[in-house]
Coordinates of C-alpha atoms in Angstrom, one line a residue:
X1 CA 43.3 -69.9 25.9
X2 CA 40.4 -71.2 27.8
X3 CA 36.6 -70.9 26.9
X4 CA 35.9 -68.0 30.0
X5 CA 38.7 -66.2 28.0
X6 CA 37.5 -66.4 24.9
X7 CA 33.8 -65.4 25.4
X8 CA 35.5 -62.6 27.8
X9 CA 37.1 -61.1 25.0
X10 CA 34.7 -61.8 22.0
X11 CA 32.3 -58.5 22.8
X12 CA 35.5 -56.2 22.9
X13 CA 36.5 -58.3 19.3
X14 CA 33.1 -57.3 17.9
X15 CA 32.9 -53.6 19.4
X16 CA 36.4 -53.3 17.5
X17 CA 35.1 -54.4 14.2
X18 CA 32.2 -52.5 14.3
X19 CA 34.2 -49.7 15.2
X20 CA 36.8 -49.7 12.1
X21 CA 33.9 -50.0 10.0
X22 CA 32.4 -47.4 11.1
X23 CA 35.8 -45.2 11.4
X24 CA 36.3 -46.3 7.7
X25 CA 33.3 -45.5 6.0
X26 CA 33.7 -41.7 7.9
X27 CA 37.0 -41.6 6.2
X28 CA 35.3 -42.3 3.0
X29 CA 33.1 -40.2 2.9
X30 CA 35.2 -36.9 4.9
X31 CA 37.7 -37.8 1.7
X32 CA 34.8 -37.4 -0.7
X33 CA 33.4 -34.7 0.9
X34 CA 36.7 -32.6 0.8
X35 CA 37.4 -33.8 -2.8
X36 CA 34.2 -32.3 -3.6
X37 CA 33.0 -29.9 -0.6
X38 CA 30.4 -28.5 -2.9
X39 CA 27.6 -30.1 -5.0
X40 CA 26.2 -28.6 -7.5
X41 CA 21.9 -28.1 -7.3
X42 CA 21.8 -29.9 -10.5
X43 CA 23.6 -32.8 -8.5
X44 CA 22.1 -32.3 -5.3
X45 CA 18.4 -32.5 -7.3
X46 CA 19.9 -35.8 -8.3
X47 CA 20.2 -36.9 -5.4
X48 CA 17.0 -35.9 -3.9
X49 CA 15.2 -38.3 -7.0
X50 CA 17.6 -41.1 -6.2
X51 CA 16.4 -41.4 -2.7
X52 CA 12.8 -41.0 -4.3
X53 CA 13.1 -43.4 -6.4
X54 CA 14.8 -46.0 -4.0
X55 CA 11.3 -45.6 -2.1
X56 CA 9.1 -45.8 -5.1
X57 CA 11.3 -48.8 -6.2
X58 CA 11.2 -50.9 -3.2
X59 CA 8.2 -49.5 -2.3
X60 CA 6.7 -53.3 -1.2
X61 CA 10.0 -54.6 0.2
X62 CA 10.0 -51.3 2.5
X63 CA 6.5 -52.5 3.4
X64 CA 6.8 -55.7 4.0
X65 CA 10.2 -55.3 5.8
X66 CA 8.8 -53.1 8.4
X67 CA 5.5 -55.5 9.2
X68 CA 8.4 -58.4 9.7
X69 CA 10.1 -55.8 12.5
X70 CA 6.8 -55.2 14.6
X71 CA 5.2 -58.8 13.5
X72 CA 2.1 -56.7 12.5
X73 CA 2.0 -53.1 11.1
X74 CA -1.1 -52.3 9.0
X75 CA 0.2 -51.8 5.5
X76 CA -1.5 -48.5 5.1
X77 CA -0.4 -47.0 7.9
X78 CA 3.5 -47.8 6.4
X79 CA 1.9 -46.2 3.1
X80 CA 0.4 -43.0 4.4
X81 CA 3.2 -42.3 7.5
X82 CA 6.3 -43.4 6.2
X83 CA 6.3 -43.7 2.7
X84 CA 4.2 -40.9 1.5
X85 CA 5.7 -38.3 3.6
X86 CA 9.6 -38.8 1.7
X87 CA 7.9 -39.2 -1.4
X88 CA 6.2 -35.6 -1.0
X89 CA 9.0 -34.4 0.9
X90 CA 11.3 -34.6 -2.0
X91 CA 8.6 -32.8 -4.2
X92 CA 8.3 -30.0 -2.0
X93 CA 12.4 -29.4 -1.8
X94 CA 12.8 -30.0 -5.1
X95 CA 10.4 -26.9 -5.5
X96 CA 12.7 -24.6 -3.0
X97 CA 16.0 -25.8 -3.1
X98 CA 17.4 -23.3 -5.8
X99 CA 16.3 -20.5 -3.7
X100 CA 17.1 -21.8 -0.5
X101 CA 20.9 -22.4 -2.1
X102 CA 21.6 -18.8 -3.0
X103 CA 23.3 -16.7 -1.5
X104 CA 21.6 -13.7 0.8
X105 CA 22.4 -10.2 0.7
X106 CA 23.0 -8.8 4.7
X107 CA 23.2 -5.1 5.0
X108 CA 26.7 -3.0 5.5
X109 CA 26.9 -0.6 8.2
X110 CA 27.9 2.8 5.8
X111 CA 29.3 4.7 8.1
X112 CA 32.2 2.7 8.3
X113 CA 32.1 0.4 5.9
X114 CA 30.9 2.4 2.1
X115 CA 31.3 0.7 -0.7
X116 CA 31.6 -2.9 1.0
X117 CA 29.3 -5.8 1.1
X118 CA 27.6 -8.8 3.0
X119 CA 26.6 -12.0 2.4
X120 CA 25.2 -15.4 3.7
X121 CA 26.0 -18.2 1.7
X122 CA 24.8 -21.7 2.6
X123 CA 27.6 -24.3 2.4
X124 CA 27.6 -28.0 3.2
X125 CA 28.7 -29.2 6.3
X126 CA 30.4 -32.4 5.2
X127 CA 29.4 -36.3 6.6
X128 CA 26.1 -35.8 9.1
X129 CA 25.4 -39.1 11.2
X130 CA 21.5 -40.1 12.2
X131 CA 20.3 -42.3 15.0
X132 CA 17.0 -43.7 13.6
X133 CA 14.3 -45.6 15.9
X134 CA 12.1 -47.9 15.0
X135 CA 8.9 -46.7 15.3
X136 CA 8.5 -44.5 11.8
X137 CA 11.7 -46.0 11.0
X138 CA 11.9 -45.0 7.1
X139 CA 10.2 -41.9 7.9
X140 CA 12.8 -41.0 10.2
X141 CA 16.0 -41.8 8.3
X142 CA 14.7 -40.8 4.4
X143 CA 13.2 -37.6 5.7
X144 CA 16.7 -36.8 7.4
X145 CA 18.5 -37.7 4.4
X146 CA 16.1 -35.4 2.4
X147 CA 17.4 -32.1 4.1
X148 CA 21.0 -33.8 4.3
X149 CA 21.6 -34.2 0.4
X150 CA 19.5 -31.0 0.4
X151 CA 22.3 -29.3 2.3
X152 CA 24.9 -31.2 0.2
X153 CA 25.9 -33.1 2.6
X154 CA 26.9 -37.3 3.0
X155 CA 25.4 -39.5 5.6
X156 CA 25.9 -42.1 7.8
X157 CA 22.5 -44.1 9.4
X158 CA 22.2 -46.3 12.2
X159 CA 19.2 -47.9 12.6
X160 CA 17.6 -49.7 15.8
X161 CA 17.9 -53.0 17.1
X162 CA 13.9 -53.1 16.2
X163 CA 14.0 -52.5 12.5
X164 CA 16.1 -55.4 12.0
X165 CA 14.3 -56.4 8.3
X166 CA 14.3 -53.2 7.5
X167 CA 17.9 -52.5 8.3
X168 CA 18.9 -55.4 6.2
X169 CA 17.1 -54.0 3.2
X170 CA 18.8 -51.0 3.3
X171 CA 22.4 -52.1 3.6
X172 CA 21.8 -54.7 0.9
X173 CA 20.2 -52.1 -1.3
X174 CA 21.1 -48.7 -1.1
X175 CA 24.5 -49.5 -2.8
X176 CA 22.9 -49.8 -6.1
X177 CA 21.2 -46.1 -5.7
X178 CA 24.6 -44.5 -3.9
X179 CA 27.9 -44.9 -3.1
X180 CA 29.5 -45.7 0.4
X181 CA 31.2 -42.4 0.6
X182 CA 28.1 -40.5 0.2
X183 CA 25.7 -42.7 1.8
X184 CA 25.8 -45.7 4.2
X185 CA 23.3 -47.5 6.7
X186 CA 24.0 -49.4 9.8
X187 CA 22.5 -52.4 11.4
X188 CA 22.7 -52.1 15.5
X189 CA 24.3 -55.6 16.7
X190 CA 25.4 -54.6 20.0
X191 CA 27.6 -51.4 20.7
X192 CA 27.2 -49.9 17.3
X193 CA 25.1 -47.0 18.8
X194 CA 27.4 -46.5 21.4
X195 CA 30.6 -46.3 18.9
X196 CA 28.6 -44.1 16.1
X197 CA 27.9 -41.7 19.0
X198 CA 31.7 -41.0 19.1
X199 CA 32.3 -40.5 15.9
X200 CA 33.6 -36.9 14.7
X201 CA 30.7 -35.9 12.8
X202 CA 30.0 -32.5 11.7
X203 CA 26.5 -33.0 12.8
X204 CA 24.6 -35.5 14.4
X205 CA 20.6 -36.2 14.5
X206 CA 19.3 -38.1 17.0
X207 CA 15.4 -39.1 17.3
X208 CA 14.7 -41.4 20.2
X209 CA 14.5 -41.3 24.4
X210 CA 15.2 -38.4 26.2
X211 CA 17.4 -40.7 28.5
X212 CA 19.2 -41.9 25.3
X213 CA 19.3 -38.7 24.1
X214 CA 21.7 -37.5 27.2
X215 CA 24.1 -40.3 26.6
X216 CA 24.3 -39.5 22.6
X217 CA 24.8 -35.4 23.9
X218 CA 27.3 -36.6 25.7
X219 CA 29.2 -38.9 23.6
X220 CA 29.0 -36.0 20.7
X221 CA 30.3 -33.2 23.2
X222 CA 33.7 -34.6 23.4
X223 CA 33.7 -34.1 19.7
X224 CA 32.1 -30.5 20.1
X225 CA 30.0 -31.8 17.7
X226 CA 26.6 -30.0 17.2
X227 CA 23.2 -32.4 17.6
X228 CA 19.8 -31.8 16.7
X229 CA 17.9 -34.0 19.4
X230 CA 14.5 -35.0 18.7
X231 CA 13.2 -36.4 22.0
X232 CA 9.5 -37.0 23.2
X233 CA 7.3 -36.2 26.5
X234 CA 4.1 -36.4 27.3
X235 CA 2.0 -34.5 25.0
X236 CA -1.1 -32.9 26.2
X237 CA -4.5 -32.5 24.8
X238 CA -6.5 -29.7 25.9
X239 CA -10.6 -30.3 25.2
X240 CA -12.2 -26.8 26.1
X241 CA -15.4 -26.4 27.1
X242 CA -17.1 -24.9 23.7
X243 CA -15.7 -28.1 21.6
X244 CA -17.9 -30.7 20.2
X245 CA -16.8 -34.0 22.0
X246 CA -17.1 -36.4 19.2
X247 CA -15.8 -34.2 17.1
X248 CA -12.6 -34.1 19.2
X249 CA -13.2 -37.6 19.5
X250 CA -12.7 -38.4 15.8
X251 CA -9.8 -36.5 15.7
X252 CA -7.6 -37.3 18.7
X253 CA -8.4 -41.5 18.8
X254 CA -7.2 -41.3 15.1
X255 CA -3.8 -40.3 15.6
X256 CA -4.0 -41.9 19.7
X257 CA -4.3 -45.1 17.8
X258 CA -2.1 -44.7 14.8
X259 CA 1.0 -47.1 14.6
X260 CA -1.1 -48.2 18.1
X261 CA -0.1 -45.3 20.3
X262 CA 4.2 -45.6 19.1
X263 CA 4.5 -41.9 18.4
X264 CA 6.9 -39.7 19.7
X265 CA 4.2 -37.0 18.9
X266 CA 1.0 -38.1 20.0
X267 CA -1.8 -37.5 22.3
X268 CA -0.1 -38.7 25.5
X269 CA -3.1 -38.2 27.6
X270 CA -6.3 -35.2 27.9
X271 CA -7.5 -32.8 30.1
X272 CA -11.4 -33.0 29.6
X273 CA -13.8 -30.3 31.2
X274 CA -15.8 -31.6 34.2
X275 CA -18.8 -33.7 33.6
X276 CA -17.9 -34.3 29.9
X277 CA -16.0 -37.8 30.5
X278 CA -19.4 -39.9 30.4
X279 CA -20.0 -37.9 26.6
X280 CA -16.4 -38.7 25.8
X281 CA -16.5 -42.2 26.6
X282 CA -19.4 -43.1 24.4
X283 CA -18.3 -41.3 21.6
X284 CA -14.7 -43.6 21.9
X285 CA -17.0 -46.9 22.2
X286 CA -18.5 -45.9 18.9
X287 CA -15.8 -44.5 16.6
X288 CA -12.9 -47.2 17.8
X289 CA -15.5 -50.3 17.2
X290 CA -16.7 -48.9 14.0
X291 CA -12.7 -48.3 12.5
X292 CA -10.9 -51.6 14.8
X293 CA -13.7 -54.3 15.1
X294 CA -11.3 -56.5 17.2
X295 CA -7.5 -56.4 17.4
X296 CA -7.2 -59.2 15.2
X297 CA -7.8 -56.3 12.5
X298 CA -4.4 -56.1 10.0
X299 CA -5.5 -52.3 10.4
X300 CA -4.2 -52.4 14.1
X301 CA -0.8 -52.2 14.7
X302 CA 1.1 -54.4 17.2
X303 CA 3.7 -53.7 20.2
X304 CA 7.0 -53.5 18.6
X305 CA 8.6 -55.9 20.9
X306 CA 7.7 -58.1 24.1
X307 CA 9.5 -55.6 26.6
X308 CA 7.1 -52.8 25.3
X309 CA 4.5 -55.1 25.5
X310 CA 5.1 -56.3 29.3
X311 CA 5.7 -52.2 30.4
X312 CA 2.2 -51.2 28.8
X313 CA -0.1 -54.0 30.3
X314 CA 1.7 -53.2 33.7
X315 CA 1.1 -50.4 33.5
X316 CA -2.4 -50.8 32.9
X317 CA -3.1 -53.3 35.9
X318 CA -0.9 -50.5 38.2
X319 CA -3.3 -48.2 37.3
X320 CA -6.4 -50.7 38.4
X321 CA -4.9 -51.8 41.2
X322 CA -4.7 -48.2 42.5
X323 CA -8.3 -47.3 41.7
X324 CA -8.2 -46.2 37.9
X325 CA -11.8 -47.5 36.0
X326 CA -9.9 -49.2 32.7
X327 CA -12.1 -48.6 29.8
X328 CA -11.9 -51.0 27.1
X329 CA -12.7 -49.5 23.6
X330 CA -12.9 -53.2 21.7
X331 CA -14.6 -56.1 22.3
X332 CA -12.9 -59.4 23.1
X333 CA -9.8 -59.6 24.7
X334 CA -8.1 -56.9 26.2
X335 CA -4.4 -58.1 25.4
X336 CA -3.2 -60.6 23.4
X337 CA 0.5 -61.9 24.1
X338 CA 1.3 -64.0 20.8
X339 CA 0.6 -61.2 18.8
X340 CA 1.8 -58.6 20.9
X341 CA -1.4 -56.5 20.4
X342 CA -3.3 -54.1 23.1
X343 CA -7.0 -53.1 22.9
X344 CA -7.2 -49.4 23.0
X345 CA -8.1 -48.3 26.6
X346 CA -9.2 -45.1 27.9
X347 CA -8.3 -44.5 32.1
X348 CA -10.6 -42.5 34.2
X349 CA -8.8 -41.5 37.7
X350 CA -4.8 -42.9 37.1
X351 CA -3.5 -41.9 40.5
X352 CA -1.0 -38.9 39.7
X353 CA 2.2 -40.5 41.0
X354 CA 1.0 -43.6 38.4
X355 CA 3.2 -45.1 35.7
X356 CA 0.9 -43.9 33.0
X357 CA 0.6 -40.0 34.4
X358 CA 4.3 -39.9 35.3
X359 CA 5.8 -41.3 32.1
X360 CA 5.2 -41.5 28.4
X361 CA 3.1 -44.0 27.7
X362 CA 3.9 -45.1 23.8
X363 CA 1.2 -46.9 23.4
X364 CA -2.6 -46.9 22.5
X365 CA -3.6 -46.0 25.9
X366 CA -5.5 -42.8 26.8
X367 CA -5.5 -41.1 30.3
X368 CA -8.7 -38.7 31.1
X369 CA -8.2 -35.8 33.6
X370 CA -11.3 -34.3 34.3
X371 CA -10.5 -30.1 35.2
X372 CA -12.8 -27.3 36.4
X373 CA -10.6 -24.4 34.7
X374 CA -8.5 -24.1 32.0
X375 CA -5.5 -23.4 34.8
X376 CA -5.6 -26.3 35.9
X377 CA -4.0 -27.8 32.9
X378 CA -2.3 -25.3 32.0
X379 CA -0.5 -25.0 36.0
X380 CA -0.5 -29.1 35.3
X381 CA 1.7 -29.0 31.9
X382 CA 3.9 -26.1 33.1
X383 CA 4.8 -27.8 36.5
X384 CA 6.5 -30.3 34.1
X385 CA 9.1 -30.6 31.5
X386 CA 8.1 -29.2 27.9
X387 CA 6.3 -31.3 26.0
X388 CA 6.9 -32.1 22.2
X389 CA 3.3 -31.0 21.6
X390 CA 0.4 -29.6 22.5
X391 CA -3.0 -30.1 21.2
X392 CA -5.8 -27.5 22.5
X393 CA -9.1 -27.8 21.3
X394 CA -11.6 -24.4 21.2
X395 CA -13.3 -22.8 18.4
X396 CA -12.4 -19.5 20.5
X397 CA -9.6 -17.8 19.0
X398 CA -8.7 -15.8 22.1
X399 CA -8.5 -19.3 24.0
X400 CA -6.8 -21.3 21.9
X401 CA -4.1 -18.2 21.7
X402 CA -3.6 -17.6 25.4
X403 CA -3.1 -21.2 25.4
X404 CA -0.6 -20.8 22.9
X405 CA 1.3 -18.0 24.4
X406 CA 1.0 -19.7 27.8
X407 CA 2.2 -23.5 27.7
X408 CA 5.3 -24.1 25.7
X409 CA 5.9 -27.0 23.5
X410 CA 8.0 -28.1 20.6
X411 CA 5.0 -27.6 17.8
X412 CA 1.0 -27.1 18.1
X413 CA -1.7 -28.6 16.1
X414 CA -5.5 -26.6 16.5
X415 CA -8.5 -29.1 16.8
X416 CA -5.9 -31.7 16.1
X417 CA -3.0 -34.1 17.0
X418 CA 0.2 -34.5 15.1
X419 CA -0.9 -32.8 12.0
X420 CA 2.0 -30.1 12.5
X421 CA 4.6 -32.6 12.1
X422 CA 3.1 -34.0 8.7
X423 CA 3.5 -30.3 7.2
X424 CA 6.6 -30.1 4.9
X425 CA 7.0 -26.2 5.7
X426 CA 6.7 -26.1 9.1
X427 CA 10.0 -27.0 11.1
X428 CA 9.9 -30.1 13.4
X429 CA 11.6 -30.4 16.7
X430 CA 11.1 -30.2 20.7
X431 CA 11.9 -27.6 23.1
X432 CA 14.1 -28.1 26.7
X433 CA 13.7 -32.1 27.4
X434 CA 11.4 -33.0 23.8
X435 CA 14.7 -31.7 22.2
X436 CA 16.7 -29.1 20.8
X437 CA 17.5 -27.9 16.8
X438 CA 14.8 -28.7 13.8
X439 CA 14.4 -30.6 10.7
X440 CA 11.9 -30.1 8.0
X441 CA 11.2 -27.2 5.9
X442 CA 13.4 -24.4 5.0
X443 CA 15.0 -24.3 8.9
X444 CA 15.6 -28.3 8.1
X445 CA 18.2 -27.2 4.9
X446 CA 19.6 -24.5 7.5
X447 CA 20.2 -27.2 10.0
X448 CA 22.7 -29.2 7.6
X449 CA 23.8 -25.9 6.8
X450 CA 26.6 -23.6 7.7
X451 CA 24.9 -20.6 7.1
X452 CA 28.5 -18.9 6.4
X453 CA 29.0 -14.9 7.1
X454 CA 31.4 -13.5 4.4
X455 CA 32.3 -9.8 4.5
X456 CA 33.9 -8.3 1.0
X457 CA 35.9 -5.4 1.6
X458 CA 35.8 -2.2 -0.7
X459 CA 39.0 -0.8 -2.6
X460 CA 39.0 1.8 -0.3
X461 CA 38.4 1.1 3.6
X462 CA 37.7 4.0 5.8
X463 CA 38.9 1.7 8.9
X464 CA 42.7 2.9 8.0
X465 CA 41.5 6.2 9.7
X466 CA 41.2 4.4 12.7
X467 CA 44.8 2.9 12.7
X468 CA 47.1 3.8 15.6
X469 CA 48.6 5.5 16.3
X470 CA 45.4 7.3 17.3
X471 CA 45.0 11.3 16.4
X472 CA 42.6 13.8 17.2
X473 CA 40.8 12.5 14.1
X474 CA 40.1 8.9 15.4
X475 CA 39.1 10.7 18.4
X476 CA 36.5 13.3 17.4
X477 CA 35.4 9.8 15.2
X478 CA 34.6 7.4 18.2
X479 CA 33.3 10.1 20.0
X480 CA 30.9 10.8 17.0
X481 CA 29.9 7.3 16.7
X482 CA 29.6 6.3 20.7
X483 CA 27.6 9.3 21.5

C-alpha cells in the first residue's frame, strides 16, 4: 500500500471512528433512557445542581479555557455572559420545575364524552443532541442542558472547532459530575458535526449560521427528527426621533461591543433620524474611549480566529474604498493582527450592495443609516429576511408599539439591545431565517418535552350510540350536533 493510498484513506478511517463513537454513546444513553424513561423531580433537581456545581467548581478553568480559545476574552465578560447566566438559570428552574412537571387538566367535550377526562402530561423525550458555537460557548451548551435535564432528558454536545480548550475541559471533566449515558461532550476534529447531524436524535438544537443551519435541517430530516434552529441576521436598531442620543448611545455601544461585536443577537447596524449622526458620533468618541482606552485593554475582546479577522478588516477597507467615512472610536491603531483585535468603528454611508449592509457583520463594527421617516426602516427591515432582533428606541408608547406590531423579529428589547435574551422567563429563538422553536423559560421545558395528550374514558361511553349499524337515533344525533 503506497503513501497516496494511505493518506487517501486516513480521513474516511477517522470519519469512521468518530462515527462509532458517536453511534455508541447514543446507544448508551437510548438504553438508559428506556431503562428509566422517567426521572423523578427529585432526580431531575439533582441534576440541575450537578451541572451548577460543575460551573461553580471549575469556575476558573471554564475562564481561563475560553480566553486560551479566542487568545483574549476579558474575564468579566466570561463571568457576567456565560457563567452567570447557567448559574441563575438553574435557580430560576429549580423554582418552576414542580409545576411545570404536573400534569394539566384539558376540558372534555360533555356532550359526548360525560363522565371522561383530559390531560397533558409532560414526558421526556429521550437523548437530545446540541451543536454549540463558540462564541458564548458555555452559555450555549449549559443553558441547553438546563431545559434538557429539566425535561428529563440525556444529552449529547458537540462543540466547535473554536472552543478547542474549552472542549477539552469538558470531556475530561464532566465524567466525574455525570455518566456517559446521561451526558457526553464532543470535540469537532474534522467531520464530527457532519456525523452528529445524522444521528437519530429525538431532538436536536442547533445555534450557529443560518447556511449551517440548512445543512444540519437537512441531515436531521432524513431522521424526521425535530430541530430547534437558533440562527442569526442582521439585527436592527431603530433610534426615533424623541430619544436622547447618548442615552441610546450608552446603551447600544455596550452590548455592540460586548464579546467585540461576536453575538448572534446584537446591534447589527442603526437607522438614526436625519441630522442626528454628527450628535451620535460624539457621544461614541466619548463613551467607547472612556470604557476601552486602547485595544490593548484585557476588557476588549479579540477575533475568535484569523479568518474572522481577515473577513471584518475587508470588509472595512470595501466599505472605504466605495465611499463609506470609517470612524474610529479608539485611539491608536485601528487593527492589530498578532492579537487579532479590531478598534470599534462606526460607518457613515456603506454603499447598500456593501459587505457590511448585505451580511452580518459579527464583529464590533457599527453601520449608520441616516432616515427621514420611520418607513423607511421599517420598508428597509421588512424587504429582508426576519431578523433575530429588533431594538426600537422611543419613549412613545404608541411608536415603539406600531413598531412592534409592524417589523417581525425573533425577540424585542425597548431602549435596549439583547437584554431579552438575558431574561430567564422570556423564551429565546428566531423567526423564518434567525430560526425556528425556543429555548429558555417555561416554552424551553416544553421544547424537550412531549407535551403528551391522554384521553381517559368513563365506565360508560355515550359513543356506543353512534355504532353502526346506524338508526334513526344516530341520525336525529348528528343532525343535532351538525346543525
Amino acid at each position: 500500500m503506497n503513501a497516496n493510498t494511505l493518506r487517501s484513506r486516513a480521513p474516511l478511517t477517522l470519519v469512521s471512528a468518530v462515527n462509532n463513537e458517536l453511534e455508541a454513546t447514543l446507544e448508551l444513553q437510548r438504553e438508559a433512557y428506556l431503562a428509566h424513561p422517567n426521572p423523578s423531580y427529585n432526580e431531575r433537581r439533582a441534576d440541575l445542581r450537578q451541572l451548577q456545581a460543575f460551573i461553580r467548581d471549575k469556575r476558573e478553568a471554564l475562564v481561563q479555557a475560553v480566553n486560551a480559545d479566542y487568545g483574549s476574552r476579558s474575564r468579566h465578560e466570561t463571568l457576567f455572559t456565560e457563567i452567570f447566566p447557567v448559574v441563575d438559570g438553574v435557580d430560576h428552574v429549580l423554582k418552576h420545575l414542580k409545576k411545570w412537571m404536573e400534569p394539566q387538566s384539558r376540558d372534555v367535550d360533555k356532550r359526548n364524552f360525560l363522565g371522561a377526562s383530559n390531560r397533558v402530561i409532560p414526558q421526556p423525550l429521550g437523548v437530545v443532541g446540541a451543536i454549540v458555537p463558540w462564541n458564548f460557548p458555555i452559555n450555549l451548551s449549559f443553558t441547553g442542558l438546563i431545559y434538557t435535564f429539566a425535561a428529563g432528558n440525556r444529552a449529547m454536545v458537540k462543540m466547535s472547532e473554536n472552543s478547542r480548550h474549552l472542549a477539552r475541559l469538558l470531556i475530561d471533566e464532566i465524567p466525574a459530575y455525570f455518566p456517559p449515558d446521561k451526558l457526553a461532550f464532543f470535540d469537532e476534529t474534522g467531520g464530527v458535526g457532519i456525523e452528529f447531524s445524522k444521528l437519530k436524535f429525538d431532538h436536536l438544537l442547533f445555534t450557529g449560521s443560518g447556511q449551517t443551519g440548512r445543512a444540519v435541517m437537512a441531515a436531521a430530516a432524513r431522521n424526521l427528527c425535530p430541530v430547534t434552529l437558533e440562527l442569526g441576521g442582521k439585527s436592527p436598531a431603530i433610534l426615533c426621533e424623541d430619544y436622547p442620543v447618548h442615552k441610546a448611545a450608552e446603551r447600544l455601544l455596550f452590548v455592540k461591543l460586548l464579546n467585540a461585536g461576536q453575538i448572534c443577537t446584537t446591534v447589527d447596524h442603526l437607522y438614526l433620524p436625519e441630522g442626528k449622526t454628527a450628535e451620535f458620533v460624539a457621544a461614541a468618541k466619548q463613551i467607547v474611549a472612556e470604557r476601552y482606552p486602547s485595544i490593548t485593554s484585557p476588557d476588549y475582546t479579540a477575533i475568535i480566529d484569523e479568518r474572522a479577522f481577515k473577513r471584518l478588516t475587508s470588509a472595512l477597507e470595501e466599505a472605504k474604498a466605495a465611499g463609506a467615512k470609517l470612524i474610529k472610536l479608539t485611539p491608536g491603531k485601528k487593527w492589530d493582527a498578532a492579537t487579532r483585535k479590531i478598534a470599534p468603528h462606526l460607518v457613515i454611508n456603506a454603499p447598500a450592495d456593501s459587505i457590511l449592509r448585505t451580511r452580518e457583520i459579527f464583529g464590533p463594527i457599527l453601520p449608520i443609516i441616516e432616515y427621514s421617516s420611520l418607513e423607511e426602516p421599517i420598508a428597509a427591515i421588512n424587504q429582508g429576511p426576519r431578523p433575530l432582533a429588533l431594538y426600537p428606541f422611543s419613549n412613545d408608547k404608541y411608536t415603539i408599539q406600531m413598531l412592534i406590531e409592524r417589523v417581525m423579529s425573533g425577540g424585542v428589547s425597548v431602549n435596549d439591545a439583547l437584554m431579552h435574551v438575558g431574561q430567564h422567563d422570556l423564551p429565546f429563538g428566531g423567526v423564518g431565517e434567525s430560526g425556528m422553536g425556543h429555548y429558555h423559560g417555561y416554552e424551553g421545558f416544553v421544547t424537550f418535552s412531549k407535551m403528551r395528550p391522554v384521553f381517559y374514558q368513563a365506565p360508560f361511553s355515550a359513543i356506543k350510540f353512534l355504532w353502526p349499524p346506524y338508526g334513526k337515533f344516530a341520525s336525529t344525533y348528528l343532525e343535532f350536533l351538525t346543525r
